Amino acid sequence: MIRAGALTLLFFSLAWTTAPRLLELARQGVDLLPLDREQRNSRVHGSFYDALREIDRRVPRGEPLALMVRSQSDVDVATFANYYLYPRPTRIYSELGQYRLDPKRPKTIVRIDTTNDPPLGIATYAAIRADQIGTDFVTSQLGPEGPPARRFIAPLVASTDGAPPDMFTTEAALENVSKVPARVRIELLPQRITANVTLQPGERKSWNDIVYQLFGDHDRGWLRVESDQLVRAAFWYVNRGRRQSVLMPQPEPVREVSFAAPPGSRLWFVNPRDRQAAILVKGQPLTIDALGWRSVTAGGEEWVTSDGPLIVFLSSRERDGRVTFQWSGVKP
Amino acid sequence: MIGLIVSAIGFTMIGAAVARLTGGAARFLLGLGTVGTVLYVAMLLGLDPRQVLVALSVAALLVLMVKRREKQQPDRKPHSKTALAVLLLPIALALFIAGVTPLRDYDGRAFWMLKAKAIATERAIDGAFFKEEVVHSPRNQYPLLIPIDAAAAMMIAGEADERHARWIYILAMASLALHARRFVGDWVAALIPWIPQFAVWPDGSMLSAYNDGIVAAFVACALFELVERGSPLRLGLWLSFLVLAKNEGLPLALILFIAGIAVFRARVVVSFAPLIVAVTALFIWRSRVVSTDEQPFTDLLQNLLSQLHRAGPALVRFGQHAFDFKHWGLFWVVAIAAAAILIWRREWSTIALPAFVVLATVALYLAVYIVTSWKLNDLIDSSANRLLMHMAGPAAYVIGACVRSR
């Protein structure tokens, strides 16, 4: 009797959890019974599965996918994506730098972010990068504080990534100091792409990646800014990976300049004119296209002469990876 | 349905053939282990697993046709039909659920079924997948016996899909419970598929694709060989299946082998043969595939003595899981009470073997917990219930022995 009682008690202690759960799962099974395999997976796994199947349909069969997770908590979703996508090749990345460095990186990226619904979708490198940057600024004090003018030049702007951790952007601020709206034309050169910005009286706008945000692409060059009203403007060279921000001055074009260039430096030339510039760098001839720019390696005593006004500056990388500049035509 | 037919008939037929040759029962589990082991070795030799499967099936059929079945002992009591119905009820429900509901668990999708799909697709265990040339393969060096069995079902069904392989886990549970009736009694055996951790929990139950239920079955079958003083060869088979089923299979096999020395004495050498084949296959395979994110426990064990202070907290935390009602009901409470009763009655010959297996296994797992680089409580919480499954067979034996004891 005691043994039977003990076994009965044991049975009920087990069935207490197992029976209701089995019945619940069986009831779910009955609901799923009329559906086909894909519909069952969709019902059970929800938007994750639907999005995955959509990606699988869109991307040609056999083409590998890069699974880019937004944070460590998204790795599980990447792992399951692996499972459902197999035998399609995939590679999982936790950051853009890792992706950039991988010579075998797949060209199509699937962004995995469990804060979204669905938690995954095809995304471009540029969009992921922009999302990662978000609204964060490296520059702590976004002026602009210089004298107002109608024309400005940003001699070096970029939205590009180097070897990790280098991630280059240009942060910028524009402020309308007049009493009427200002129409500002911003031109990326030498590409000759234009964006127009309107500032209301007293309005200030800022960008933490102006090249991508205004021109929708990763690129580099220089900016020519023209406004129909007086505005203040400032531009910062930024390396987000090293949290470095350097205010770029408004350099005056010069016809000759010399620099003491540390080894491994780069000498940059920006031609603000509508015709080609012929220059000599340490006696060697070089041409710069109209509204063009180029750079050459530099080291030691560098002197430059030009047949017309030219913006010239030197960039040097310190041991800690930070970059310093020397500018021509900048009043100390 | 193809998967169910393949699983139910195919593995059972091969297991029945092995049972005809070596004696014994638990045909489905024998078949599972045999198919997995033979294909493991065959693929290491570069053979096409489909051809090997066909050859194995033909060989099994021949054995069944040629070798007569041993006559059943006439004085064996017939099994209770009511207990059988209780045993089969959760199995039947689980078969329906698994036949309709997609897999939802973590390890099943992240590791085991992914490996099964890769083996079924590449028909190799050292191909591009296991060299990390296709997708990231977490725990790449985990032993592959169960994924190979799952892949076998997929290959025969012609599709690398989980639904062809889900049955394996449920039928293994059924095979264990049916086989256990002889050793633990009809009613204790009937309770095994009702244990929540075995029946319904997402991490480890027969509704998932975790391997722990099958490992538990192999451990139980090995123990039953020992208590029955049956065949050292069959013991060796169960141990070889363990080695190829999970990382902890090798130390578990060694524990059971040591117990086998006490039972079989010199005859235990016979069980060494299948065991050494499995260990050799495992190490040869590991030398051919990439190691990914496995913890190097054999290296970490060097720190055991310096980490002994973690033993107490680890034991307490581990023990708490045994008394988790939602996972185990009163199973472990009753098992401990049954052990206490047997000790009080000085039934040493009954309690010795299962107690040794359980205590040695607990010591093994504690040692792993102590040296892990994971946060102690996190690792215990994520694994204890599954590791307790491995000891459920010996625990059920103790309960059954106490119930039958006068």
JSON list of N, CA, C and O in Angstrom, two decimals, chain B residues 98-143:
[
{"chain": "B", "resi": 98, "resn": "ALA", "atom": "N", "xyz": [5.62, 16.35, -32.25]},
{"chain": "B", "resi": 98, "resn": "ALA", "atom": "CA", "xyz": [6.86, 16.48, -33.04]},
{"chain": "B", "resi": 98, "resn": "ALA", "atom": "C", "xyz": [6.57, 16.37, -34.53]},
{"chain": "B", "resi": 98, "resn": "ALA", "atom": "O", "xyz": [7.30, 16.93, -35.35]},
{"chain": "B", "resi": 99, "resn": "GLY", "atom": "N", "xyz": [5.51, 15.65, -34.87]},
{"chain": "B", "resi": 99, "resn": "GLY", "atom": "CA", "xyz": [5.18, 15.50, -36.29]},
{"chain": "B", "resi": 99, "resn": "GLY", "atom": "C", "xyz": [4.62, 16.76, -36.90]},
{"chain": "B", "resi": 99, "resn": "GLY", "atom": "O", "xyz": [4.62, 16.94, -38.11]},
{"chain": "B", "resi": 100, "resn": "VAL", "atom": "N", "xyz": [4.14, 17.67, -36.04]},
{"chain": "B", "resi": 100, "resn": "VAL", "atom": "CA", "xyz": [3.45, 18.85, -36.55]},
{"chain": "B", "resi": 100, "resn": "VAL", "atom": "C", "xyz": [4.21, 20.15, -36.21]},
{"chain": "B", "resi": 100, "resn": "VAL", "atom": "O", "xyz": [4.26, 21.06, -37.02]},
{"chain": "B", "resi": 101, "resn": "THR", "atom": "N", "xyz": [4.76, 20.21, -35.02]},
{"chain": "B", "resi": 101, "resn": "THR", "atom": "CA", "xyz": [5.32, 21.48, -34.54]},
{"chain": "B", "resi": 101, "resn": "THR", "atom": "C", "xyz": [6.80, 21.58, -34.89]},
{"chain": "B", "resi": 101, "resn": "THR", "atom": "O", "xyz": [7.56, 20.66, -34.60]},
{"chain": "B", "resi": 102, "resn": "PRO", "atom": "N", "xyz": [7.22, 22.69, -35.46]},
{"chain": "B", "resi": 102, "resn": "PRO", "atom": "CA", "xyz": [8.64, 22.84, -35.77]},
{"chain": "B", "resi": 102, "resn": "PRO", "atom": "C", "xyz": [9.48, 22.89, -34.50]},
{"chain": "B", "resi": 102, "resn": "PRO", "atom": "O", "xyz": [8.99, 23.23, -33.43]},
{"chain": "B", "resi": 103, "resn": "LEU", "atom": "N", "xyz": [10.74, 22.59, -34.66]},
{"chain": "B", "resi": 103, "resn": "LEU", "atom": "CA", "xyz": [11.71, 22.63, -33.56]},
{"chain": "B", "resi": 103, "resn": "LEU", "atom": "C", "xyz": [11.83, 24.06, -33.04]},
{"chain": "B", "resi": 103, "resn": "LEU", "atom": "O", "xyz": [11.89, 25.01, -33.82]},
{"chain": "B", "resi": 104, "resn": "ARG", "atom": "N", "xyz": [11.95, 24.16, -31.72]},
{"chain": "B", "resi": 104, "resn": "ARG", "atom": "CA", "xyz": [12.03, 25.52, -31.15]},
{"chain": "B", "resi": 104, "resn": "ARG", "atom": "C", "xyz": [13.21, 25.70, -30.20]},
{"chain": "B", "resi": 104, "resn": "ARG", "atom": "O", "xyz": [13.47, 26.78, -29.74]},
{"chain": "B", "resi": 105, "resn": "ASP", "atom": "N", "xyz": [13.91, 24.60, -29.90]},
{"chain": "B", "resi": 105, "resn": "ASP", "atom": "CA", "xyz": [14.91, 24.72, -28.84]},
{"chain": "B", "resi": 105, "resn": "ASP", "atom": "C", "xyz": [16.21, 25.34, -29.34]},
{"chain": "B", "resi": 105, "resn": "ASP", "atom": "O", "xyz": [16.42, 25.47, -30.55]},
{"chain": "B", "resi": 106, "resn": "TYR", "atom": "N", "xyz": [17.10, 25.65, -28.40]},
{"chain": "B", "resi": 106, "resn": "TYR", "atom": "CA", "xyz": [18.34, 26.34, -28.76]},
{"chain": "B", "resi": 106, "resn": "TYR", "atom": "C", "xyz": [19.39, 25.39, -29.32]},
{"chain": "B", "resi": 106, "resn": "TYR", "atom": "O", "xyz": [19.74, 25.46, -30.49]},
{"chain": "B", "resi": 107, "resn": "ASP", "atom": "N", "xyz": [19.87, 24.47, -28.47]},
{"chain": "B", "resi": 107, "resn": "ASP", "atom": "CA", "xyz": [20.99, 23.61, -28.89]},
{"chain": "B", "resi": 107, "resn": "ASP", "atom": "C", "xyz": [20.62, 22.78, -30.12]},
{"chain": "B", "resi": 107, "resn": "ASP", "atom": "O", "xyz": [21.48, 22.50, -30.96]},
{"chain": "B", "resi": 108, "resn": "GLY", "atom": "N", "xyz": [19.38, 22.37, -30.18]},
{"chain": "B", "resi": 108, "resn": "GLY", "atom": "CA", "xyz": [18.95, 21.56, -31.32]},
{"chain": "B", "resi": 108, "resn": "GLY", "atom": "C", "xyz": [19.17, 22.27, -32.63]},
{"chain": "B", "resi": 108, "resn": "GLY", "atom": "O", "xyz": [19.65, 21.67, -33.60]},
{"chain": "B", "resi": 109, "resn": "ARG", "atom": "N", "xyz": [18.83, 23.54, -32.67]},
{"chain": "B", "resi": 109, "resn": "ARG", "atom": "CA", "xyz": [18.98, 24.29, -33.92]},
{"chain": "B", "resi": 109, "resn": "ARG", "atom": "C", "xyz": [20.38, 24.84, -34.07]},
{"chain": "B", "resi": 109, "resn": "ARG", "atom": "O", "xyz": [20.93, 24.89, -35.16]},
{"chain": "B", "resi": 110, "resn": "ALA", "atom": "N", "xyz": [20.97, 25.28, -32.96]},
{"chain": "B", "resi": 110, "resn": "ALA", "atom": "CA", "xyz": [22.29, 25.91, -33.06]},
{"chain": "B", "resi": 110, "resn": "ALA", "atom": "C", "xyz": [23.38, 24.89, -33.36]},
{"chain": "B", "resi": 110, "resn": "ALA", "atom": "O", "xyz": [24.34, 25.19, -34.06]},
{"chain": "B", "resi": 111, "resn": "PHE", "atom": "N", "xyz": [23.25, 23.68, -32.80]},
{"chain": "B", "resi": 111, "resn": "PHE", "atom": "CA", "xyz": [24.32, 22.69, -32.97]},
{"chain": "B", "resi": 111, "resn": "PHE", "atom": "C", "xyz": [23.84, 21.43, -33.67]},
{"chain": "B", "resi": 111, "resn": "PHE", "atom": "O", "xyz": [24.18, 21.14, -34.81]},
{"chain": "B", "resi": 112, "resn": "TRP", "atom": "N", "xyz": [23.01, 20.64, -32.98]},
{"chain": "B", "resi": 112, "resn": "TRP", "atom": "CA", "xyz": [22.83, 19.25, -33.37]},
{"chain": "B", "resi": 112, "resn": "TRP", "atom": "C", "xyz": [22.14, 19.07, -34.71]},
{"chain": "B", "resi": 112, "resn": "TRP", "atom": "O", "xyz": [22.62, 18.31, -35.56]},
{"chain": "B", "resi": 113, "resn": "MET", "atom": "N", "xyz": [21.00, 19.71, -34.91]},
{"chain": "B", "resi": 113, "resn": "MET", "atom": "CA", "xyz": [20.30, 19.52, -36.18]},
{"chain": "B", "resi": 113, "resn": "MET", "atom": "C", "xyz": [21.04, 20.20, -37.32]},
{"chain": "B", "resi": 113, "resn": "MET", "atom": "O", "xyz": [20.98, 19.75, -38.47]},
{"chain": "B", "resi": 114, "resn": "LEU", "atom": "N", "xyz": [21.76, 21.27, -37.02]},
{"chain": "B", "resi": 114, "resn": "LEU", "atom": "CA", "xyz": [22.55, 21.91, -38.07]},
{"chain": "B", "resi": 114, "resn": "LEU", "atom": "C", "xyz": [23.63, 20.94, -38.55]},
{"chain": "B", "resi": 114, "resn": "LEU", "atom": "O", "xyz": [23.87, 20.79, -39.75]},
{"chain": "B", "resi": 115, "resn": "LYS", "atom": "N", "xyz": [24.27, 20.26, -37.59]},
{"chain": "B", "resi": 115, "resn": "LYS", "atom": "CA", "xyz": [25.28, 19.27, -37.97]},
{"chain": "B", "resi": 115, "resn": "LYS", "atom": "C", "xyz": [24.63, 18.13, -38.77]},
{"chain": "B", "resi": 115, "resn": "LYS", "atom": "O", "xyz": [25.20, 17.63, -39.74]},
{"chain": "B", "resi": 116, "resn": "ALA", "atom": "N", "xyz": [23.43, 17.72, -38.34]},
{"chain": "B", "resi": 116, "resn": "ALA", "atom": "CA", "xyz": [22.74, 16.65, -39.07]},
{"chain": "B", "resi": 116, "resn": "ALA", "atom": "C", "xyz": [22.47, 17.06, -40.51]},
{"chain": "B", "resi": 116, "resn": "ALA", "atom": "O", "xyz": [22.69, 16.29, -41.45]},
{"chain": "B", "resi": 117, "resn": "LYS", "atom": "N", "xyz": [22.01, 18.30, -40.68]},
{"chain": "B", "resi": 117, "resn": "LYS", "atom": "CA", "xyz": [21.74, 18.78, -42.04]},
{"chain": "B", "resi": 117, "resn": "LYS", "atom": "C", "xyz": [23.03, 18.82, -42.86]},
{"chain": "B", "resi": 117, "resn": "LYS", "atom": "O", "xyz": [23.04, 18.46, -44.04]},
{"chain": "B", "resi": 118, "resn": "ALA", "atom": "N", "xyz": [24.11, 19.22, -42.22]},
{"chain": "B", "resi": 118, "resn": "ALA", "atom": "CA", "xyz": [25.38, 19.28, -42.94]},
{"chain": "B", "resi": 118, "resn": "ALA", "atom": "C", "xyz": [25.84, 17.89, -43.36]},
{"chain": "B", "resi": 118, "resn": "ALA", "atom": "O", "xyz": [26.30, 17.68, -44.48]},
{"chain": "B", "resi": 119, "resn": "ILE", "atom": "N", "xyz": [25.71, 16.93, -42.45]},
{"chain": "B", "resi": 119, "resn": "ILE", "atom": "CA", "xyz": [26.13, 15.57, -42.76]},
{"chain": "B", "resi": 119, "resn": "ILE", "atom": "C", "xyz": [25.26, 15.01, -43.88]},
{"chain": "B", "resi": 119, "resn": "ILE", "atom": "O", "xyz": [25.76, 14.35, -44.80]},
{"chain": "B", "resi": 120, "resn": "ALA", "atom": "N", "xyz": [23.96, 15.27, -43.81]},
{"chain": "B", "resi": 120, "resn": "ALA", "atom": "CA", "xyz": [23.04, 14.77, -44.84]},
{"chain": "B", "resi": 120, "resn": "ALA", "atom": "C", "xyz": [23.32, 15.42, -46.20]},
{"chain": "B", "resi": 120, "resn": "ALA", "atom": "O", "xyz": [23.18, 14.80, -47.24]},
{"chain": "B", "resi": 121, "resn": "THR", "atom": "N", "xyz": [23.75, 16.69, -46.18]},
{"chain": "B", "resi": 121, "resn": "THR", "atom": "CA", "xyz": [24.00, 17.41, -47.43]},
{"chain": "B", "resi": 121, "resn": "THR", "atom": "C", "xyz": [25.35, 17.02, -48.02]},
{"chain": "B", "resi": 121, "resn": "THR", "atom": "O", "xyz": [25.46, 16.76, -49.21]},
{"chain": "B", "resi": 122, "resn": "GLU", "atom": "N", "xyz": [26.37, 17.02, -47.18]},
{"chain": "B", "resi": 122, "resn": "GLU", "atom": "CA", "xyz": [27.73, 16.76, -47.69]},
{"chain": "B", "resi": 122, "resn": "GLU", "atom": "C", "xyz": [28.08, 15.29, -47.68]},
{"chain": "B", "resi": 122, "resn": "GLU", "atom": "O", "xyz": [29.08, 14.90, -48.31]},
{"chain": "B", "resi": 123, "resn": "ARG", "atom": "N", "xyz": [27.31, 14.51, -46.93]},
{"chain": "B", "resi": 123, "resn": "ARG", "atom": "CA", "xyz": [27.58, 13.07, -46.78]},
{"chain": "B", "resi": 123, "resn": "ARG", "atom": "C", "xyz": [29.01, 12.85, -46.29]},
{"chain": "B", "resi": 123, "resn": "ARG", "atom": "O", "xyz": [29.71, 11.94, -46.76]},
{"chain": "B", "resi": 124, "resn": "ALA", "atom": "N", "xyz": [29.41, 13.69, -45.37]},
{"chain": "B", "resi": 124, "resn": "ALA", "atom": "CA", "xyz": [30.75, 13.58, -44.79]},
{"chain": "B", "resi": 124, "resn": "ALA", "atom": "C", "xyz": [30.72, 14.20, -43.41]},
{"chain": "B", "resi": 124, "resn": "ALA", "atom": "O", "xyz": [29.87, 15.06, -43.11]},
{"chain": "B", "resi": 125, "resn": "ILE", "atom": "N", "xyz": [31.65, 13.74, -42.56]},
{"chain": "B", "resi": 125, "resn": "ILE", "atom": "CA", "xyz": [31.76, 14.33, -41.23]},
{"chain": "B", "resi": 125, "resn": "ILE", "atom": "C", "xyz": [33.03, 15.15, -41.10]},
{"chain": "B", "resi": 125, "resn": "ILE", "atom": "O", "xyz": [33.36, 15.63, -40.02]},
{"chain": "B", "resi": 126, "resn": "ASP", "atom": "N", "xyz": [33.76, 15.26, -42.20]},
{"chain": "B", "resi": 126, "resn": "ASP", "atom": "CA", "xyz": [34.96, 16.11, -42.19]},
{"chain": "B", "resi": 126, "resn": "ASP", "atom": "C", "xyz": [35.02, 16.95, -43.46]},
{"chain": "B", "resi": 126, "resn": "ASP", "atom": "O", "xyz": [36.10, 17.28, -43.95]},
{"chain": "B", "resi": 127, "resn": "GLY", "atom": "N", "xyz": [33.85, 17.31, -43.94]},
{"chain": "B", "resi": 127, "resn": "GLY", "atom": "CA", "xyz": [33.76, 18.09, -45.17]},
{"chain": "B", "resi": 127, "resn": "GLY", "atom": "C", "xyz": [33.85, 19.58, -44.91]},
{"chain": "B", "resi": 127, "resn": "GLY", "atom": "O", "xyz": [34.30, 20.03, -43.86]},
{"chain": "B", "resi": 128, "resn": "ALA", "atom": "N", "xyz": [33.35, 20.34, -45.87]},
{"chain": "B", "resi": 128, "resn": "ALA", "atom": "CA", "xyz": [33.49, 21.81, -45.81]},
{"chain": "B", "resi": 128, "resn": "ALA", "atom": "C", "xyz": [32.82, 22.39, -44.57]},
{"chain": "B", "resi": 128, "resn": "ALA", "atom": "O", "xyz": [33.33, 23.34, -43.96]},
{"chain": "B", "resi": 129, "resn": "PHE", "atom": "N", "xyz": [31.69, 21.84, -44.17]},
{"chain": "B", "resi": 129, "resn": "PHE", "atom": "CA", "xyz": [30.98, 22.38, -43.00]},
{"chain": "B", "resi": 129, "resn": "PHE", "atom": "C", "xyz": [31.85, 22.28, -41.76]},
{"chain": "B", "resi": 129, "resn": "PHE", "atom": "O", "xyz": [31.99, 23.25, -41.01]},
{"chain": "B", "resi": 130, "resn": "PHE", "atom": "N", "xyz": [32.44, 21.12, -41.56]},
{"chain": "B", "resi": 130, "resn": "PHE", "atom": "CA", "xyz": [33.22, 20.90, -40.34]},
{"chain": "B", "resi": 130, "resn": "PHE", "atom": "C", "xyz": [34.60, 21.55, -40.43]},
{"chain": "B", "resi": 130, "resn": "PHE", "atom": "O", "xyz": [35.36, 21.54, -39.46]},
{"chain": "B", "resi": 131, "resn": "LYS", "atom": "N", "xyz": [34.92, 22.07, -41.59]},
{"chain": "B", "resi": 131, "resn": "LYS", "atom": "CA", "xyz": [36.15, 22.88, -41.73]},
{"chain": "B", "resi": 131, "resn": "LYS", "atom": "C", "xyz": [35.79, 24.36, -41.70]},
{"chain": "B", "resi": 131, "resn": "LYS", "atom": "O", "xyz": [36.63, 25.20, -42.03]},
{"chain": "B", "resi": 132, "resn": "GLU", "atom": "N", "xyz": [34.56, 24.68, -41.34]},
{"chain": "B", "resi": 132, "resn": "GLU", "atom": "CA", "xyz": [34.10, 26.08, -41.22]},
{"chain": "B", "resi": 132, "resn": "GLU", "atom": "C", "xyz": [34.22, 26.83, -42.53]},
{"chain": "B", "resi": 132, "resn": "GLU", "atom": "O", "xyz": [34.47, 28.03, -42.53]},
{"chain": "B", "resi": 133, "resn": "GLU", "atom": "N", "xyz": [34.01, 26.13, -43.63]},
{"chain": "B", "resi": 133, "resn": "GLU", "atom": "CA", "xyz": [34.10, 26.80, -44.93]},
{"chain": "B", "resi": 133, "resn": "GLU", "atom": "C", "xyz": [32.73, 27.20, -45.47]},
{"chain": "B", "resi": 133, "resn": "GLU", "atom": "O", "xyz": [32.64, 27.84, -46.52]},
{"chain": "B", "resi": 134, "resn": "VAL", "atom": "N", "xyz": [31.67, 26.81, -44.76]},
{"chain": "B", "resi": 134, "resn": "VAL", "atom": "CA", "xyz": [30.33, 27.12, -45.27]},
{"chain": "B", "resi": 134, "resn": "VAL", "atom": "C", "xyz": [29.63, 28.10, -44.34]},
{"chain": "B", "resi": 134, "resn": "VAL", "atom": "O", "xyz": [29.30, 29.21, -44.72]},
{"chain": "B", "resi": 135, "resn": "VAL", "atom": "N", "xyz": [29.40, 27.68, -43.12]},
{"chain": "B", "resi": 135, "resn": "VAL", "atom": "CA", "xyz": [28.79, 28.53, -42.12]},
{"chain": "B", "resi": 135, "resn": "VAL", "atom": "C", "xyz": [29.58, 28.35, -40.83]},
{"chain": "B", "resi": 135, "resn": "VAL", "atom": "O", "xyz": [30.37, 27.41, -40.70]},
{"chain": "B", "resi": 136, "resn": "HIS", "atom": "N", "xyz": [29.32, 29.23, -39.88]},
{"chain": "B", "resi": 136, "resn": "HIS", "atom": "CA", "xyz": [29.95, 29.05, -38.57]},
{"chain": "B", "resi": 136, "resn": "HIS", "atom": "C", "xyz": [29.33, 27.83, -37.90]},
{"chain": "B", "resi": 136, "resn": "HIS", "atom": "O", "xyz": [28.10, 27.70, -37.84]},
{"chain": "B", "resi": 137, "resn": "SER", "atom": "N", "xyz": [30.17, 26.93, -37.44]},
{"chain": "B", "resi": 137, "resn": "SER", "atom": "CA", "xyz": [29.69, 25.72, -36.78]},
{"chain": "B", "resi": 137, "resn": "SER", "atom": "C", "xyz": [30.07, 25.78, -35.31]},
{"chain": "B", "resi": 137, "resn": "SER", "atom": "O", "xyz": [31.20, 25.44, -34.95]},
{"chain": "B", "resi": 138, "resn": "PRO", "atom": "N", "xyz": [29.12, 26.21, -34.46]},
{"chain": "B", "resi": 138, "resn": "PRO", "atom": "CA", "xyz": [29.46, 26.25, -33.04]},
{"chain": "B", "resi": 138, "resn": "PRO", "atom": "C", "xyz": [29.71, 24.84, -32.51]},
{"chain": "B", "resi": 138, "resn": "PRO", "atom": "O", "xyz": [29.11, 23.88, -33.01]},
{"chain": "B", "resi": 139, "resn": "ARG", "atom": "N", "xyz": [30.58, 24.74, -31.51]},
{"chain": "B", "resi": 139, "resn": "ARG", "atom": "CA", "xyz": [30.90, 23.43, -30.90]},
{"chain": "B", "resi": 139, "resn": "ARG", "atom": "C", "xyz": [31.22, 22.40, -31.98]},
{"chain": "B", "resi": 139, "resn": "ARG", "atom": "O", "xyz": [30.69, 21.29, -32.00]},
{"chain": "B", "resi": 140, "resn": "ASN", "atom": "N", "xyz": [32.10, 22.76, -32.84]},
{"chain": "B", "resi": 140, "resn": "ASN", "atom": "CA", "xyz": [32.36, 21.96, -34.04]},
{"chain": "B", "resi": 140, "resn": "ASN", "atom": "C", "xyz": [32.87, 20.56, -33.71]},
{"chain": "B", "resi": 140, "resn": "ASN", "atom": "O", "xyz": [32.69, 19.65, -34.50]},
{"chain": "B", "resi": 141, "resn": "GLN", "atom": "N", "xyz": [33.53, 20.41, -32.56]},
{"chain": "B", "resi": 141, "resn": "GLN", "atom": "CA", "xyz": [34.11, 19.11, -32.25]},
{"chain": "B", "resi": 141, "resn": "GLN", "atom": "C", "xyz": [33.24, 18.27, -31.32]},
{"chain": "B", "resi": 141, "resn": "GLN", "atom": "O", "xyz": [33.72, 17.29, -30.75]},
{"chain": "B", "resi": 142, "resn": "TYR", "atom": "N", "xyz": [32.00, 18.66, -31.16]},
{"chain": "B", "resi": 142, "resn": "TYR", "atom": "CA", "xyz": [31.10, 17.81, -30.38]},
{"chain": "B", "resi": 142, "resn": "TYR", "atom": "C", "xyz": [30.91, 16.49, -31.12]},
{"chain": "B", "resi": 142, "resn": "TYR", "atom": "O", "xyz": [30.73, 16.47, -32.34]},
{"chain": "B", "resi": 143, "resn": "PRO", "atom": "N", "xyz": [30.89, 15.36, -30.42]},
{"chain": "B", "resi": 143, "resn": "PRO", "atom": "CA", "xyz": [30.73, 14.07, -31.09]},
{"chain": "B", "resi": 143, "resn": "PRO", "atom": "C", "xyz": [29.41, 14.00, -31.85]},
{"chain": "B", "resi": 143, "resn": "PRO", "atom": "O", "xyz": [28.43, 14.65, -31.49]}
]
